[in-house]
mmCIF file of C-alpha atoms in Angstrom:
data_model
loop_
_atom_site.group_PDB
_atom_site.id
_atom_site.type_symbol
_atom_site.label_atom_id
_atom_site.label_comp_id
_atom_site.label_asym_id
_atom_site.label_seq_id
_atom_site.Cartn_x
_atom_site.Cartn_y
_atom_site.Cartn_z
ATOM 1 C CA MET A 1 -1.358 9.132 58.323
ATOM 2 C CA ASN A 2 1.991 9.660 60.064
ATOM 3 C CA GLU A 3 5.205 7.642 60.290
ATOM 4 C CA ARG A 4 4.035 5.767 63.416
ATOM 5 C CA ASP A 5 0.740 4.726 61.768
ATOM 6 C CA ILE A 6 2.619 3.451 58.725
ATOM 7 C CA LYS A 7 5.003 1.342 60.817
ATOM 8 C CA ALA A 8 2.032 -0.141 62.704
ATOM 9 C CA LEU A 9 0.370 -1.419 59.509
ATOM 10 C CA ARG A 10 0.809 -5.165 58.926
ATOM 11 C CA TRP A 11 0.473 -7.546 55.990
ATOM 12 C CA GLU A 12 -2.937 -9.276 56.291
ATOM 13 C CA GLY A 13 -2.603 -12.240 53.988
ATOM 14 C CA LYS A 14 -2.500 -10.356 50.660
ATOM 15 C CA ASP A 15 -0.628 -7.400 49.186
ATOM 16 C CA LYS A 16 -2.375 -4.039 49.209
ATOM 17 C CA LYS A 17 -1.757 -0.395 48.356
ATOM 18 C CA VAL A 18 -2.833 2.406 50.700
ATOM 19 C CA SER A 19 -3.303 5.895 49.246
ATOM 20 C CA LEU A 20 -1.403 8.664 51.032
ATOM 21 C CA GLY A 21 -2.650 11.408 48.694
ATOM 22 C CA ASP A 22 -1.120 13.258 45.711
ATOM 23 C CA CYS A 23 -0.283 10.044 43.787
ATOM 24 C CA LEU A 24 1.743 8.689 46.743
ATOM 25 C CA TYR A 25 0.939 5.138 47.889
ATOM 26 C CA LEU A 26 2.166 2.761 50.574
ATOM 27 C CA ASN A 27 2.697 -0.728 49.151
ATOM 28 C CA ILE A 28 2.342 -3.362 51.889
ATOM 29 C CA ARG A 29 3.733 -6.801 51.038
ATOM 30 C CA LYS A 30 4.588 -9.852 53.139
ATOM 31 C CA THR A 31 8.294 -9.007 53.312
ATOM 32 C CA SER A 32 8.402 -5.254 52.731
ATOM 33 C CA LYS A 33 6.701 -1.860 52.882
ATOM 34 C CA THR A 34 7.575 0.676 50.189
ATOM 35 C CA TYR A 35 6.439 4.098 48.998
ATOM 36 C CA LEU A 36 5.197 4.243 45.387
ATOM 37 C CA LEU A 37 4.452 7.119 43.046
ATOM 38 C CA ILE A 38 1.555 6.041 40.799
ATOM 39 C CA LYS A 39 0.604 8.354 37.945
ATOM 40 C CA ARG A 40 -2.655 7.229 36.364
ATOM 41 C CA GLY A 41 -3.498 7.917 32.720
ATOM 42 C CA HIS A 42 -6.775 7.386 30.891
ATOM 43 C CA PHE A 43 -6.049 3.746 30.071
ATOM 44 C CA LYS A 44 -2.647 3.080 31.650
ATOM 45 C CA SER A 45 -0.598 4.118 34.642
ATOM 46 C CA SER A 46 3.081 4.350 35.579
ATOM 47 C CA THR A 47 4.541 3.250 38.922
ATOM 48 C CA THR A 48 7.829 4.413 40.464
ATOM 49 C CA THR A 49 9.308 2.996 43.683
ATOM 50 C CA LEU A 50 10.514 5.894 45.853
ATOM 51 C CA GLY A 51 12.014 3.830 48.697
ATOM 52 C CA ARG A 52 11.197 1.523 51.624
ATOM 53 C CA VAL A 53 9.730 2.555 54.943
ATOM 54 C CA THR A 54 12.412 3.335 57.532
ATOM 55 C CA GLY A 55 13.182 0.296 59.696
ATOM 56 C CA THR A 56 11.726 -2.289 57.282
ATOM 57 C CA SER A 57 13.523 -4.844 55.105
ATOM 58 C CA GLY A 58 13.868 -4.724 51.341
ATOM 59 C CA LYS A 59 16.220 -3.852 48.493
ATOM 60 C CA ALA A 60 15.055 -0.253 47.994
ATOM 61 C CA PRO A 61 16.860 2.493 49.969
ATOM 62 C CA GLU A 62 15.254 3.683 53.218
ATOM 63 C CA ILE A 63 13.201 6.860 53.075
ATOM 64 C CA SER A 64 11.002 8.708 55.558
ATOM 65 C CA LEU A 65 7.384 9.639 54.883
ATOM 66 C CA LYS A 66 8.394 13.288 54.573
ATOM 67 C CA GLY A 67 11.201 12.373 52.169
ATOM 68 C CA ALA A 68 8.823 10.254 50.079
ATOM 69 C CA ARG A 69 6.345 13.146 49.830
ATOM 70 C CA GLN A 70 9.080 15.565 48.769
ATOM 71 C CA LYS A 71 10.403 13.118 46.173
ATOM 72 C CA ALA A 72 6.892 12.527 44.783
ATOM 73 C CA VAL A 73 6.183 16.259 44.476
ATOM 74 C CA ALA A 74 9.531 16.822 42.737
ATOM 75 C CA GLN A 75 8.839 14.085 40.168
ATOM 76 C CA LEU A 76 5.302 15.337 39.522
ATOM 77 C CA ASN A 77 6.578 18.884 39.001
ATOM 78 C CA ASN A 78 9.201 17.668 36.531
ATOM 79 C CA THR A 79 6.459 16.258 34.317
ATOM 80 C CA ALA A 80 4.166 19.272 34.565
ATOM 81 C CA VAL A 81 3.111 20.828 31.261
ATOM 82 C CA ASP A 82 2.896 24.552 30.519
ATOM 83 C CA ILE A 83 -0.729 24.522 29.359
ATOM 84 C CA SER A 84 -0.426 27.924 27.694
ATOM 85 C CA THR A 85 1.948 26.475 25.074
ATOM 86 C CA VAL A 86 0.240 23.135 24.350
ATOM 87 C CA THR A 87 -0.469 22.756 20.630
ATOM 88 C CA VAL A 88 -3.227 20.762 18.961
ATOM 89 C CA GLU A 89 -0.557 18.399 17.625
ATOM 90 C CA THR A 90 0.664 17.688 21.177
ATOM 91 C CA LEU A 91 -2.895 17.047 22.370
ATOM 92 C CA VAL A 92 -3.681 14.745 19.433
ATOM 93 C CA ASN A 93 -0.476 12.756 20.025
ATOM 94 C CA LYS A 94 -1.264 12.392 23.738
ATOM 95 C CA TYR A 95 -4.821 11.281 22.990
ATOM 96 C CA TRP A 96 -3.547 8.730 20.481
ATOM 97 C CA LYS A 97 -0.879 7.222 22.742
ATOM 98 C CA GLU A 98 -2.805 7.299 26.016
ATOM 99 C CA VAL A 99 -6.363 6.587 24.863
ATOM 100 C CA SER A 100 -6.775 5.365 21.292
ATOM 101 C CA GLU A 101 -3.783 3.176 20.498
ATOM 102 C CA PRO A 102 -4.310 0.654 23.345
ATOM 103 C CA VAL A 103 -7.929 -0.079 22.440
ATOM 104 C CA TYR A 104 -8.628 0.752 18.786
ATOM 105 C CA LYS A 105 -9.613 -2.223 16.681
ATOM 106 C CA ARG A 106 -8.816 -0.413 13.403
ATOM 107 C CA PRO A 107 -6.048 2.075 14.175
ATOM 108 C CA GLY A 108 -5.378 2.790 10.495
ATOM 109 C CA GLN A 109 -8.662 4.652 10.077
ATOM 110 C CA ALA A 110 -8.128 6.753 13.214
ATOM 111 C CA ILE A 111 -4.529 7.612 12.256
ATOM 112 C CA GLY A 112 -5.749 9.029 8.946
ATOM 113 C CA TYR A 113 -8.134 11.421 10.687
ATOM 114 C CA PHE A 114 -5.605 12.388 13.375
ATOM 115 C CA ASP A 115 -2.977 13.137 10.715
ATOM 116 C CA HIS A 116 -5.460 15.356 8.879
ATOM 117 C CA ILE A 117 -6.239 17.235 12.109
ATOM 118 C CA LYS A 118 -2.515 17.777 12.751
ATOM 119 C CA ILE A 119 -1.972 19.098 9.222
ATOM 120 C CA GLN A 120 -4.870 21.565 9.503
ATOM 121 C CA LEU A 121 -4.606 22.645 13.152
ATOM 122 C CA GLY A 122 -1.441 21.076 14.571
ATOM 123 C CA LYS A 123 0.680 24.213 15.068
ATOM 124 C CA LYS A 124 -2.081 26.200 16.769
ATOM 125 C CA LYS A 125 -2.333 26.404 20.545
ATOM 126 C CA VAL A 126 -5.202 24.452 22.059
ATOM 127 C CA LYS A 127 -6.356 27.436 24.121
ATOM 128 C CA ASP A 128 -6.692 29.579 20.970
ATOM 129 C CA ILE A 129 -8.961 27.215 19.024
ATOM 130 C CA ARG A 130 -12.476 28.565 18.507
ATOM 131 C CA ARG A 131 -15.677 26.662 17.784
ATOM 132 C CA SER A 132 -16.373 28.599 14.568
ATOM 133 C CA GLU A 133 -12.957 27.586 13.240
ATOM 134 C CA LEU A 134 -13.662 23.899 13.909
ATOM 135 C CA VAL A 135 -17.122 24.100 12.336
ATOM 136 C CA ASP A 136 -15.647 25.625 9.145
ATOM 137 C CA TYR A 137 -13.014 22.878 9.076
ATOM 138 C CA ILE A 138 -15.608 20.096 9.433
ATOM 139 C CA GLN A 139 -17.996 21.555 6.842
ATOM 140 C CA ASN A 140 -15.224 22.034 4.279
ATOM 141 C CA TYR A 141 -14.179 18.436 4.906
ATOM 142 C CA SER A 142 -17.796 17.399 4.280
ATOM 143 C CA ILE A 143 -17.750 19.051 0.842
ATOM 144 C CA GLU A 144 -14.542 17.202 -0.023
ATOM 145 C CA ARG A 145 -15.162 13.777 1.562
ATOM 146 C CA GLY A 146 -18.902 13.480 2.208
ATOM 147 C CA ALA A 147 -21.207 13.694 5.231
ATOM 148 C CA ARG A 148 -20.271 10.367 6.808
ATOM 149 C CA SER A 149 -16.524 11.034 6.766
ATOM 150 C CA SER A 150 -16.997 14.556 8.091
ATOM 151 C CA ASP A 151 -19.109 13.211 10.940
ATOM 152 C CA ARG A 152 -16.292 10.824 11.847
ATOM 153 C CA LEU A 153 -13.935 13.808 11.853
ATOM 154 C CA ARG A 154 -16.386 15.652 14.123
ATOM 155 C CA SER A 155 -16.437 12.678 16.479
ATOM 156 C CA TYR A 156 -12.620 12.473 16.661
ATOM 157 C CA LEU A 157 -12.325 16.224 17.281
ATOM 158 C CA LYS A 158 -14.905 15.962 20.051
ATOM 159 C CA MET A 159 -12.970 13.160 21.774
ATOM 160 C CA VAL A 160 -9.616 14.930 21.425
ATOM 161 C CA PHE A 161 -10.779 18.244 22.886
ATOM 162 C CA SER A 162 -12.727 16.498 25.664
ATOM 163 C CA TYR A 163 -9.458 14.818 26.621
ATOM 164 C CA GLY A 164 -7.849 18.258 26.636
ATOM 165 C CA VAL A 165 -10.401 19.280 29.283
ATOM 166 C CA GLU A 166 -9.594 16.145 31.328
ATOM 167 C CA LEU A 167 -5.885 16.989 31.209
ATOM 168 C CA GLY A 168 -6.530 20.584 32.261
ATOM 169 C CA PHE A 169 -5.229 22.119 29.023
ATOM 170 C CA ILE A 170 -8.549 23.961 28.505
ATOM 171 C CA GLU A 171 -11.492 24.724 30.778
ATOM 172 C CA SER A 172 -14.175 23.768 28.261
ATOM 173 C CA SER A 173 -14.221 22.013 24.906
ATOM 174 C CA PRO A 174 -14.870 24.121 21.785
ATOM 175 C CA MET A 175 -16.569 20.992 20.390
ATOM 176 C CA SER A 176 -19.044 20.583 23.261
ATOM 177 C CA GLU A 177 -22.125 21.819 21.372
ATOM 178 C CA VAL A 178 -21.136 20.731 17.859
ATOM 179 C CA SER A 179 -23.658 18.112 16.695
ATOM 180 C CA LYS A 180 -24.328 16.017 13.584
ATOM 181 C CA ARG A 181 -26.425 18.865 12.202
ATOM 182 C CA ILE A 182 -23.361 20.676 10.873
ATOM 183 C CA THR A 183 -22.314 17.647 8.793
ATOM 184 C CA GLY A 184 -25.770 16.750 7.506
ATOM 185 C CA TYR A 185 -25.082 13.085 8.222
ATOM 186 C CA ILE A 186 -28.107 10.887 8.950
ATOM 187 C CA TYR A 187 -27.376 7.302 9.901
ATOM 188 C CA SER A 188 -29.160 4.563 8.005
ATOM 189 C CA PRO A 189 -28.248 0.853 8.046
ATOM 190 C CA ARG A 190 -26.258 -0.115 4.966
ATOM 191 C CA LYS A 191 -28.175 -2.441 2.632
ATOM 192 C CA ARG A 192 -25.776 -2.701 -0.301
ATOM 193 C CA ILE A 193 -25.120 -6.136 -1.779
ATOM 194 C CA LEU A 194 -23.256 -6.958 -4.985
ATOM 195 C CA THR A 195 -25.252 -7.272 -8.194
ATOM 196 C CA ASN A 196 -24.854 -10.272 -10.508
ATOM 197 C CA ASP A 197 -22.627 -8.225 -12.829
ATOM 198 C CA GLU A 198 -20.432 -7.139 -9.919
ATOM 199 C CA ILE A 199 -20.077 -10.738 -8.722
ATOM 200 C CA ILE A 200 -19.066 -11.803 -12.234
ATOM 201 C CA TRP A 201 -16.597 -8.884 -12.400
ATOM 202 C CA LEU A 202 -14.774 -10.319 -9.369
ATOM 203 C CA PHE A 203 -13.974 -13.428 -11.407
ATOM 204 C CA ALA A 204 -12.746 -11.518 -14.485
ATOM 205 C CA ASP A 205 -9.017 -12.059 -13.844
ATOM 206 C CA GLU A 206 -6.456 -13.186 -11.258
ATOM 207 C CA HIS A 207 -5.510 -9.780 -9.842
ATOM 208 C CA HIS A 208 -4.600 -10.334 -6.171
ATOM 209 C CA HIS A 209 -7.216 -7.852 -4.959
ATOM 210 C CA ARG A 210 -9.931 -9.583 -6.987
ATOM 211 C CA ARG A 211 -8.866 -12.931 -5.487
ATOM 212 C CA ALA A 212 -9.120 -11.468 -1.983
ATOM 213 C CA LEU A 213 -12.603 -10.099 -2.687
ATOM 214 C CA ARG A 214 -13.727 -13.430 -4.154
ATOM 215 C CA PHE A 215 -12.484 -15.114 -0.991
ATOM 216 C CA LEU A 216 -14.585 -12.750 1.148
ATOM 217 C CA LEU A 217 -17.643 -13.428 -1.014
ATOM 218 C CA LEU A 218 -17.208 -17.219 -0.802
ATOM 219 C CA THR A 219 -16.514 -17.369 2.945
ATOM 220 C CA GLY A 220 -18.459 -14.490 4.509
ATOM 221 C CA LEU A 221 -15.380 -13.448 6.468
ATOM 222 C CA ARG A 222 -14.570 -9.946 7.638
ATOM 223 C CA VAL A 223 -11.540 -8.398 5.920
ATOM 224 C CA GLY A 224 -9.528 -8.558 9.152
ATOM 225 C CA GLU A 225 -10.408 -12.237 9.625
ATOM 226 C CA MET A 226 -9.131 -12.982 6.133
ATOM 227 C CA TRP A 227 -5.765 -11.371 6.905
ATOM 228 C CA ALA A 228 -5.485 -12.926 10.384
ATOM 229 C CA GLY A 229 -6.545 -16.466 9.463
ATOM 230 C CA TYR A 230 -4.753 -19.521 8.109
ATOM 231 C CA GLN A 231 -5.641 -22.657 6.156
ATOM 232 C CA ASP A 232 -5.817 -26.029 7.871
ATOM 233 C CA GLY A 233 -7.074 -28.614 5.409
ATOM 234 C CA ASP A 234 -10.596 -27.716 4.304
ATOM 235 C CA LYS A 235 -11.009 -24.960 6.889
ATOM 236 C CA TRP A 236 -9.866 -21.380 7.367
ATOM 237 C CA HIS A 237 -9.181 -20.720 11.046
ATOM 238 C CA VAL A 238 -9.158 -17.375 12.858
ATOM 239 C CA ASP A 239 -7.849 -17.746 16.415
ATOM 240 C CA ASP A 240 -8.646 -14.263 17.720
ATOM 241 C CA THR A 241 -11.568 -12.529 16.045
ATOM 242 C CA LYS A 242 -11.924 -8.747 16.188
ATOM 243 C CA GLY A 243 -15.587 -8.359 15.381
ATOM 244 C CA LYS A 244 -17.759 -5.612 16.777
ATOM 245 C CA HIS A 245 -19.302 -8.010 19.305
ATOM 246 C CA SER A 246 -16.008 -9.539 20.485
ATOM 247 C CA LYS A 247 -13.904 -6.562 21.553
ATOM 248 C CA ASP A 248 -13.363 -7.938 25.043
ATOM 249 C CA GLU A 249 -13.316 -11.655 24.345
ATOM 250 C CA LYS A 250 -11.532 -14.169 22.166
ATOM 251 C CA ARG A 251 -13.958 -16.194 20.089
ATOM 252 C CA PRO A 252 -12.111 -18.511 17.668
ATOM 253 C CA HIS A 253 -13.816 -18.976 14.322
ATOM 254 C CA TRP A 254 -13.569 -21.191 11.260
ATOM 255 C CA VAL A 255 -15.172 -21.340 7.831
ATOM 256 C CA TYR A 256 -15.275 -24.179 5.341
ATOM 257 C CA LEU A 257 -13.146 -23.751 2.216
ATOM 258 C CA THR A 258 -14.946 -24.842 -0.925
ATOM 259 C CA ASP A 259 -12.964 -25.759 -4.039
ATOM 260 C CA THR A 260 -13.628 -22.305 -5.509
ATOM 261 C CA ALA A 261 -12.483 -20.596 -2.301
ATOM 262 C CA LYS A 262 -9.238 -22.593 -2.372
ATOM 263 C CA THR A 263 -8.463 -21.261 -5.858
ATOM 264 C CA CYS A 264 -8.199 -17.773 -4.290
ATOM 265 C CA LEU A 265 -5.258 -18.872 -2.135
ATOM 266 C CA PRO A 266 -2.650 -17.745 -1.375
ATOM 267 C CA ILE A 267 -3.940 -14.248 -0.646
ATOM 268 C CA LYS A 268 -1.516 -11.342 -0.779
ATOM 269 C CA LYS A 269 -1.838 -9.450 2.493
ATOM 270 C CA VAL A 270 -2.282 -5.681 2.263
ATOM 271 C CA SER A 271 -3.852 -3.141 4.610
ATOM 272 C CA ASN A 272 -7.630 -2.785 4.855
ATOM 273 C CA GLU A 273 -7.271 0.757 3.534
ATOM 274 C CA CYS A 274 -5.294 -0.421 0.485
ATOM 275 C CA LEU A 275 -8.022 -2.889 -0.490
ATOM 276 C CA GLN A 276 -10.758 -0.301 0.083
ATOM 277 C CA HIS A 277 -8.934 2.306 -2.015
ATOM 278 C CA TRP A 278 -8.489 -0.165 -4.878
ATOM 279 C CA VAL A 279 -12.204 -1.016 -4.880
ATOM 280 C CA ARG A 280 -13.072 2.687 -4.761
ATOM 281 C CA TYR A 281 -10.698 3.407 -7.665
ATOM 282 C CA GLN A 282 -12.447 0.758 -9.788
ATOM 283 C CA GLN A 283 -15.735 2.614 -9.254
ATOM 284 C CA GLU A 284 -14.530 6.174 -9.896
ATOM 285 C CA GLU A 285 -17.258 6.806 -12.451
ATOM 286 C CA THR A 286 -19.988 5.397 -10.183
ATOM 287 C CA ASP A 287 -22.063 7.661 -7.965
ATOM 288 C CA ARG A 288 -20.556 7.580 -4.464
ATOM 289 C CA ALA A 289 -23.827 6.503 -2.830
ATOM 290 C CA LYS A 290 -24.084 3.484 -5.163
ATOM 291 C CA ARG A 291 -20.554 2.138 -4.696
ATOM 292 C CA TRP A 292 -19.887 -1.148 -2.946
ATOM 293 C CA THR A 293 -17.135 -1.875 -0.413
ATOM 294 C CA PRO A 294 -15.173 -5.019 0.545
ATOM 295 C CA HIS A 295 -17.446 -5.535 3.566
ATOM 296 C CA ASP A 296 -20.448 -5.693 1.234
ATOM 297 C CA CYS A 297 -19.104 -9.072 0.053
ATOM 298 C CA ARG A 298 -19.942 -10.384 3.534
ATOM 299 C CA ARG A 299 -23.473 -8.952 3.330
ATOM 300 C CA THR A 300 -23.874 -10.539 -0.110
ATOM 301 C CA TYR A 301 -22.764 -13.939 1.246
ATOM 302 C CA THR A 302 -25.359 -13.625 4.024
ATOM 303 C CA THR A 303 -28.127 -12.705 1.580
ATOM 304 C CA LEU A 304 -27.293 -15.553 -0.813
ATOM 305 C CA ALA A 305 -27.262 -18.049 2.064
ATOM 306 C CA ASN A 306 -30.598 -16.898 3.482
ATOM 307 C CA ASP A 307 -32.230 -16.714 0.035
ATOM 308 C CA SER A 308 -31.115 -20.317 -0.548
ATOM 309 C CA GLY A 309 -32.980 -21.566 2.518
ATOM 310 C CA ILE A 310 -30.129 -21.863 5.013
ATOM 311 C CA LEU A 311 -31.538 -21.514 8.529
ATOM 312 C CA PRO A 312 -30.835 -18.065 10.051
ATOM 313 C CA HIS A 313 -29.044 -19.388 13.157
ATOM 314 C CA VAL A 314 -26.687 -21.404 10.927
ATOM 315 C CA VAL A 315 -25.906 -18.295 8.859
ATOM 316 C CA GLU A 316 -25.248 -16.358 12.083
ATOM 317 C CA LYS A 317 -22.828 -19.082 13.164
ATOM 318 C CA CYS A 318 -21.073 -18.924 9.776
ATOM 319 C CA LEU A 319 -20.621 -15.170 10.307
ATOM 320 C CA ASN A 320 -19.336 -15.681 13.871
ATOM 321 C CA HIS A 321 -22.036 -13.405 15.214
ATOM 322 C CA LYS A 322 -22.705 -13.606 18.928
ATOM 323 C CA MET A 323 -25.930 -15.470 19.639
ATOM 324 C CA GLU A 324 -28.684 -13.528 21.374
ATOM 325 C CA GLY A 325 -31.194 -14.332 24.105
ATOM 326 C CA VAL A 326 -31.730 -17.943 25.174
ATOM 327 C CA MET A 327 -29.426 -19.274 22.436
ATOM 328 C CA ALA A 328 -26.518 -17.272 23.852
ATOM 329 C CA VAL A 329 -27.003 -18.902 27.261
ATOM 330 C CA TYR A 330 -27.901 -22.493 26.400
ATOM 331 C CA ASN A 331 -26.903 -23.240 22.812
ATOM 332 C CA TYR A 332 -23.215 -24.021 22.285
ATOM 333 C CA ALA A 333 -23.634 -26.209 19.199
ATOM 334 C CA GLU A 334 -21.033 -25.737 16.450
ATOM 335 C CA TYR A 335 -23.372 -26.798 13.589
ATOM 336 C CA GLU A 336 -20.352 -28.070 11.652
ATOM 337 C CA PRO A 337 -22.218 -30.103 8.963
ATOM 338 C CA GLU A 338 -24.726 -27.274 8.448
ATOM 339 C CA ARG A 339 -21.968 -24.640 8.131
ATOM 340 C CA ILE A 340 -20.130 -26.768 5.577
ATOM 341 C CA GLU A 341 -23.342 -27.181 3.588
ATOM 342 C CA CYS A 342 -23.966 -23.410 3.776
ATOM 343 C CA ALA A 343 -20.564 -22.699 2.192
ATOM 344 C CA LYS A 344 -21.239 -25.230 -0.579
ATOM 345 C CA VAL A 345 -24.688 -23.776 -1.282
ATOM 346 C CA VAL A 346 -23.305 -20.233 -1.610
ATOM 347 C CA GLU A 347 -20.543 -21.532 -3.904
ATOM 348 C CA ARG A 348 -23.115 -23.231 -6.169
ATOM 349 C CA VAL A 349 -25.237 -20.071 -6.390
ATOM 350 C CA ILE A 350 -22.210 -17.940 -7.320
ATOM 351 C CA CYS A 351 -20.909 -20.437 -9.878
ATOM 352 C CA LYS A 352 -24.377 -20.612 -11.456
ATOM 353 C CA LYS A 353 -24.422 -16.820 -11.903
ATOM 354 C CA ILE A 354 -20.988 -16.912 -13.574
ATOM 355 C CA ASN A 355 -21.867 -19.830 -15.864
ATOM 356 C CA GLN A 356 -25.140 -18.221 -16.977
ATOM 357 C CA LYS A 357 -23.276 -15.069 -17.997
ATOM 358 C CA SER A 358 -20.680 -16.999 -19.992
ATOM 359 C CA LYS A 359 -23.313 -18.795 -22.097
#
């Protein structure tokens, strides 16, 4: 496309951008035509106005097509990276800022792994990293932290080095053929619920972490929903849930607050990791595979509700799970009375366990 073609283009009822190649675009609006430099990242892009087309109106300075191309090339060259000097730390930071940070639901967990990678490999050049070195790193991590954690590390390393290929820092990823086999991790659905003694232990004193865990057990909330919510009378409201089935939608949620749940308030807010570490510390002498986690309180709530005869679709609604099949399309009932009764039933079951122990 030459200068004459550009001047002949007209606004056709809506704004549009026409690609001129090499990140250069012509932006056609009702009152102006301008040249833009658009640099696209993995999840975000940056736009710079280079000037307006010669002979058109607008606030930007006039610039010819040739001048716009030269200006675009100059700006792209200024941001070019010497790939021979790129370190693992630089790559990890770029992956975090451009890919992970905008979309991660639980950034705290990812940051921990990325920090560990930077400590172990950060100063090394990306082009010098070998597969055998990464395999040794992952397997040593498995000995220290367990198969599941090491497989998460493997997954993060795979994503980081794949991004390095996308950016042109390396021609192929040293993680491309590294599978779960090196970690020994085999996925199996978690089935852990709290025992009667563990439920009673939660009510042993008024430590703020114990109160938070009791609240999870009595409401069936996710940890993040507990931190994000607020009390309004007899209900705990969460305006923007972050569950695994609601990443791209807002699905407000509420749970009924029984008298026992209200005794847990106010809840001291800490990070998810802080609460998890405290629970882990309390179980130091317990075999790792037999330990329970804060999220297991939610699974225990679900089990107690179902064992008490609460209808499954009501329990699903209490958990703010997305309905499946026909119910997802046609059933928009809130089941408010049934959800309130579910909370009261679970409270009675828990209180009965505590009272039986105290006798």
